[in-house]
Short mmCIF file of C-alpha atoms in Angstrom, two decimals:
data_model
loop_
_atom_site.label_atom_id
_atom_site.label_comp_id
_atom_site.label_asym_id
_atom_site.label_seq_id
_atom_site.Cartn_x
_atom_site.Cartn_y
_atom_site.Cartn_z
CA MET I 247 126.19 73.03 86.32
CA HIS I 248 126.14 76.20 88.44
CA VAL I 249 122.62 77.45 88.57
CA ILE I 250 122.11 81.29 88.81
CA SER I 251 119.71 82.54 90.40
CA ARG I 252 117.49 80.09 92.57
CA LYS I 253 115.61 83.25 93.79
CA ILE I 254 113.73 83.36 90.52
CA LEU I 255 112.63 79.66 91.07
CA ARG I 256 111.98 80.28 94.87
CA GLU I 257 109.64 83.18 93.82
CA PHE I 258 107.74 81.49 91.26
CA CYS I 259 107.14 78.62 93.54
CA GLU I 260 105.65 80.95 96.13
CA ALA I 261 103.00 81.87 93.66
CA HIS I 262 102.66 78.65 92.06
CA ALA I 263 103.05 76.00 94.79
CA ASP I 264 101.66 73.19 92.57
CA VAL I 265 105.00 73.25 90.45
CA SER I 266 107.56 73.49 93.45
CA ASP I 267 108.38 69.85 93.62
CA THR I 268 108.96 69.68 89.95
CA LEU I 269 111.08 72.78 89.81
CA TYR I 270 113.15 71.85 92.73
CA ASP I 271 113.80 68.33 91.02
CA TRP I 272 115.04 70.08 88.13
CA TYR I 273 117.34 72.07 90.15
CA ARG I 274 118.66 69.41 91.90
CA VAL I 275 119.36 67.52 88.53
CA ALA I 276 120.77 70.51 86.86
CA THR I 277 123.25 71.17 89.58
CA LYS I 278 124.59 67.80 89.52
CA ALA I 279 124.88 67.72 85.57
CA GLU I 280 128.04 68.13 83.55
CA TRP I 281 126.19 69.07 80.17
CA LYS I 282 128.58 69.87 77.23
CA ASN I 283 125.55 70.60 74.80
CA LEU I 284 121.80 70.51 74.12
CA VAL I 285 122.08 66.76 73.21
CA ASP I 286 123.51 66.07 76.79
CA VAL I 287 120.57 68.20 78.27
CA GLN I 288 117.90 66.28 76.05
CA THR I 289 119.24 62.66 77.43
CA VAL I 290 117.57 63.93 80.70
CA TYR I 291 114.93 66.23 79.53
CA PRO I 292 113.91 65.04 75.87
CA LYS I 293 111.74 67.91 75.14
CA ALA I 294 114.13 70.59 76.19
CA GLU I 295 114.71 72.76 73.13
CA ALA I 296 116.70 75.63 71.85
CA VAL I 297 114.79 78.68 71.08
CA GLY I 298 116.83 81.60 70.21
CA ASN I 299 119.84 81.73 72.66
CA PHE I 300 117.91 80.08 75.16
CA THR I 301 117.17 76.74 76.39
CA VAL I 302 113.20 75.87 77.11
CA PHE I 303 112.09 73.31 79.49
CA ASN I 304 108.61 72.11 79.73
CA ILE I 305 107.63 71.74 83.23
CA LYS I 306 104.76 69.83 84.86
CA GLY I 307 103.42 68.24 82.06
CA ASN I 308 103.58 71.21 79.59
CA HIS I 309 101.82 73.54 82.01
CA TYR I 310 104.94 75.59 82.77
CA ARG I 311 108.08 76.67 80.86
CA LEU I 312 111.37 77.23 82.41
CA ILE I 313 113.62 79.62 80.26
CA VAL I 314 117.38 79.31 80.81
CA ASP I 315 120.58 80.48 79.18
CA ILE I 316 123.19 77.65 79.49
CA VAL I 317 126.97 78.49 79.21
CA TYR I 318 128.24 75.05 78.65
CA SER I 319 132.09 76.28 78.55
CA SER I 320 131.76 77.76 82.16
CA GLN I 321 129.04 75.22 83.23
CA ARG I 322 126.57 77.71 84.20
CA ILE I 323 122.90 78.08 84.00
CA TYR I 324 121.31 81.31 84.32
CA ILE I 325 117.65 81.27 84.92
CA LYS I 326 115.84 84.07 82.94
CA TYR I 327 112.18 83.08 83.24
CA VAL I 328 109.52 80.78 84.63
CA LEU I 329 106.10 80.93 82.99
CA THR I 330 102.99 79.52 82.83
CA HIS I 331 102.13 78.07 79.41
CA SER I 332 99.70 81.01 78.65
CA GLU I 333 102.42 83.61 79.54
CA TYR I 334 104.99 81.67 77.39
CA ASP I 335 102.78 82.01 74.28
CA LYS I 336 102.56 85.74 74.60
CA ASP I 337 106.14 85.76 73.52
CA LYS I 338 106.86 88.68 75.63
CA TRP I 339 110.05 86.89 76.93
CA LYS I 340 111.68 87.09 73.47
CA ASP I 341 112.13 90.71 73.93
CA ASP I 342 114.93 89.81 76.09
CA PRO I 343 118.29 91.51 74.52
CA TYR I 344 120.14 88.12 74.86
CA PHE I 345 117.22 86.26 73.14
#
């Protein structure tokens, strides 16, 4: 999978150093993956789930959420948001026009 944009991960990690190793581990796994559907994703990340048009990953023991748009046909992952659990619960990310 081609992950776009790593910059979002990098910026989030600068502000939340405690999650940087976990997010970079996710990035390494995702870039080597050849997921065809959500079931494939869930073989590696069982708690990943589809929410609207996005896929949501629980990161670092459910303290953070990684929200992405996966286009399986082109093998691309668009990173939309990385949020703390409390930011995620506010649901502002659901205002995204692609949601």
